[in-house]
Amino acid sequence: MSRMIGIDLGTTNSCVAVMEGGEAVVIPSADGGRTTPSVVAFAANGERLVGQNAKRQAAVSPERTVTSIKREMGTDFRVRIDGKAYTPPEISAMILSKLKHDAEDYLGEPVTDAVITVPAYFTDAQRQATKDAGQIAGLNVLRLVNEPTAAALAYGLDREAPQRIMVYDLGGGTFDVSILSLSGGVFEVLATAGDNRLGGDDFDAALTEYILDEFRKAERIDLRRDAAAMQRVREAAEKAKIELSGLVQTTVELPFICVQHGEPKNLSVPITRAVFDRLTAHLIERTRKPVEQALRDAGCWVGEIDRVLLVGGSTRIPAVQRFIADFMGKEPSRGINPDECVALGAALQSGVLSGTLTGLLLLDVTPLSLGIETVGDQFSRVIDRNTSIPITKSRIFSTASNFQSSVDVHVLQGEAERASRNKTLGKFRLSGIRRAPAGVPQIEVTFDIDSNGIVHVSARDLDTGRAQDITITASGNLSREEIDRAVEDARRYEAESAGIRAESELRMRAENLVKEASTAIRADRKRAAALDEPVKRVKRALKARDTEELRAACGALESVLHAGC
Ligand code: AMP
């Protein structure tokens, strides 16, 4: 069995870890960092850049760079580049592929199995999309683990005393809060709540707006329609935000941000931490309700929480730390690295699955209630939120009209009493019901949630035994065929990119040889006669983009060049 890796597929940054000698360790990326920016860029030559290189390109060509794709997982959003539309799982797969390659380089062996983390509050569609991304990247996703659970795992492994902990996870794009009980190697999630659309990106956006407004006030220029300027301002806003976690004041300086009447303009906006706090207070406040709800659902009050763990880069913001310390009446624990603990927890879970780590049990919950639509737009719950998973649960429903021969089962996930306000997971029809007055037929609807939090639903007419089940493919999720096609595309790209890489290496070699030859001629004019024609041949082949001829021409030039050495 090949080694299994644990992946934290983050909105802003991703991280990969592996079990080594009974411990989880972070695998450094090929670019040298311990985390990899979750950014994909499409270069003009068809090459795809992922991570640090892609992030660098964001400023030059923002329209060919994709960031924060995690926010779109499970939706029908598409990234359109060069006439091709990419789904969010396909973009995420490019990031996963890079992490897989980095792990393979580090371990020196192929990697096929992975545990991937997802925000606890991810819906079924988002979980399914994450699994699809893994598959497209050529990974066998053995388990999806909730991020806060993974963080707790990384934190609590060596702590024997029973305790209750709260994991407050504010990352780049999502907010999750979970309450767990840790006791004798059993990690039981008691409740989880959150907001799928709240994270560091929103803090950046608030600061970006402020900078743009200040610049407009000073210069009467609105940069909002200037894509390149906007990208620079956004990046500078994030940088300023990060600086303000350590400093009480900073200044955003962007020279030559635009040109007006032929005159270049510089942007210089001072920002204090107090201003930043004022601009973003409402965002921090948005975390209050989920925290209260998680505590309520877990059946405990703040005093019963022994520890608060902060996870996710945005918990480095001092006002966020102050908020949670005030709310909980105690300082959060600082023992864990918020950027790495989720990936480390995923690696630990991979150790549990592969049997290298024993004595650990992870009991997770489903974050949202599941049920079906019944008459009058009502949402009838079958499984309540925060129920431990895996679970199978059935409920009997009946027909609403006399002699109804079929029922449409509308499967929903959410907390609203009105069906139409919840998220549709899928619809299917159970037909062939025996003719009977309304309310007589007994239709058993069964929900089954697996350990990944992914839902399967079936319905059975208890009278006739007729049954129908559904593979949930909510709008935005990929069908089997679409996944197969994406897997094929990814494989083809891998093969093509190997070709593109080989070609650009050959062209670089050719250009270096030409330079070397002209240096040799300058040093010794007598060599010109022998080198002139081979150099011309290389230049011709470079121009004609003829790979085979270029390889031959390089060989010929090299032998003449080095014959004289
Ligand atoms: P994550 O998804 O956990 O990698 O978190 C990424 C988010 O954390 C991004 O929005 C970053 O801008 C933000 N972040 C990282 N470091 C800091 C910091 N020192 N202060 C404030 N925000 C930070």
mmCIF file of N, CA and C and ligand atoms in Angstrom, residues 11-13 171-172 200-201 238 241-242 245 312-314 316-317, ligand 1:
data_model
loop_
_atom_site.group_PDB
_atom_site.id
_atom_site.type_symbol
_atom_site.label_atom_id
_atom_site.label_comp_id
_atom_site.label_asym_id
_atom_site.label_seq_id
_atom_site.Cartn_x
_atom_site.Cartn_y
_atom_site.Cartn_z
ATOM 1 N N THR A 11 -8.874 27.833 1.488
ATOM 2 C CA THR A 11 -9.327 28.860 0.546
ATOM 3 C C THR A 11 -8.133 29.668 0.042
ATOM 4 N N THR A 12 -7.243 30.008 0.948
ATOM 5 C CA THR A 12 -6.114 30.857 0.593
ATOM 6 C C THR A 12 -4.829 30.058 0.453
ATOM 7 N N ASN A 13 -4.618 29.169 1.436
ATOM 8 C CA ASN A 13 -3.404 28.354 1.425
ATOM 9 C C ASN A 13 -3.774 26.905 1.668
ATOM 10 N N GLY A 171 -10.751 31.111 8.578
ATOM 11 C CA GLY A 171 -9.701 31.003 7.557
ATOM 12 C C GLY A 171 -9.813 32.113 6.535
ATOM 13 N N GLY A 172 -9.504 31.777 5.284
ATOM 14 C CA GLY A 172 -9.547 32.771 4.222
ATOM 15 C C GLY A 172 -10.967 32.990 3.718
ATOM 16 N N GLY A 200 -11.113 35.669 5.836
ATOM 17 C CA GLY A 200 -10.124 36.727 5.629
ATOM 18 C C GLY A 200 -10.371 37.520 4.352
ATOM 19 N N ASP A 201 -10.909 36.867 3.326
ATOM 20 C CA ASP A 201 -11.194 37.578 2.069
ATOM 21 C C ASP A 201 -12.124 38.770 2.323
ATOM 22 N N GLU A 238 -4.429 43.022 1.666
ATOM 23 C CA GLU A 238 -4.170 41.818 2.472
ATOM 24 C C GLU A 238 -2.859 41.978 3.243
ATOM 25 N N LYS A 241 -3.390 44.268 6.108
ATOM 26 C CA LYS A 241 -4.156 43.570 7.154
ATOM 27 C C LYS A 241 -3.214 42.708 7.997
ATOM 28 N N ILE A 242 -2.351 41.974 7.321
ATOM 29 C CA ILE A 242 -1.420 41.086 8.040
ATOM 30 C C ILE A 242 -0.460 41.913 8.895
ATOM 31 N N SER A 245 -1.723 43.053 12.215
ATOM 32 C CA SER A 245 -1.800 42.079 13.309
ATOM 33 C C SER A 245 -0.611 42.262 14.247
ATOM 34 N N GLY A 312 -6.837 28.735 11.603
ATOM 35 C CA GLY A 312 -7.077 29.581 10.434
ATOM 36 C C GLY A 312 -6.323 30.885 10.577
ATOM 37 N N GLY A 313 -5.747 31.343 9.459
ATOM 38 C CA GLY A 313 -4.885 32.526 9.464
ATOM 39 C C GLY A 313 -5.553 33.771 10.035
ATOM 40 N N SER A 314 -6.881 33.890 9.850
ATOM 41 C CA SER A 314 -7.538 35.133 10.270
ATOM 42 C C SER A 314 -7.668 35.234 11.792
ATOM 43 N N ARG A 316 -5.287 35.339 13.601
ATOM 44 C CA ARG A 316 -4.132 36.128 14.053
ATOM 45 C C ARG A 316 -4.516 37.604 14.238
ATOM 46 N N ILE A 317 -5.698 37.974 13.762
ATOM 47 C CA ILE A 317 -6.136 39.368 13.906
ATOM 48 C C ILE A 317 -6.405 39.631 15.393
HETATM 49 P P1 AMP B 1 -6.149 29.954 6.002
HETATM 50 O O1 AMP B 1 -7.317 29.685 5.084
HETATM 51 O O2 AMP B 1 -6.277 29.359 7.333
HETATM 52 O O3 AMP B 1 -4.811 29.713 5.344
HETATM 53 O O4 AMP B 1 -6.193 31.522 6.296
HETATM 54 C C1 AMP B 1 -5.836 32.429 5.334
HETATM 55 C C2 AMP B 1 -6.323 33.800 5.731
HETATM 56 O O5 AMP B 1 -5.622 34.225 6.882
HETATM 57 C C3 AMP B 1 -6.057 34.801 4.646
HETATM 58 O O6 AMP B 1 -7.181 35.645 4.511
HETATM 59 C C4 AMP B 1 -4.868 35.566 5.181
HETATM 60 O O7 AMP B 1 -4.844 36.893 4.709
HETATM 61 C C5 AMP B 1 -5.158 35.531 6.670
HETATM 62 N N1 AMP B 1 -3.954 35.754 7.478
HETATM 63 C C6 AMP B 1 -2.797 35.063 7.464
HETATM 64 N N2 AMP B 1 -1.918 35.580 8.346
HETATM 65 C C7 AMP B 1 -2.538 36.635 8.929
HETATM 66 C C8 AMP B 1 -2.152 37.596 9.924
HETATM 67 N N3 AMP B 1 -0.939 37.575 10.484
HETATM 68 N N4 AMP B 1 -3.062 38.530 10.281
HETATM 69 C C9 AMP B 1 -4.282 38.563 9.717
HETATM 70 N N5 AMP B 1 -4.708 37.696 8.775
HETATM 71 C C10 AMP B 1 -3.851 36.737 8.390
#
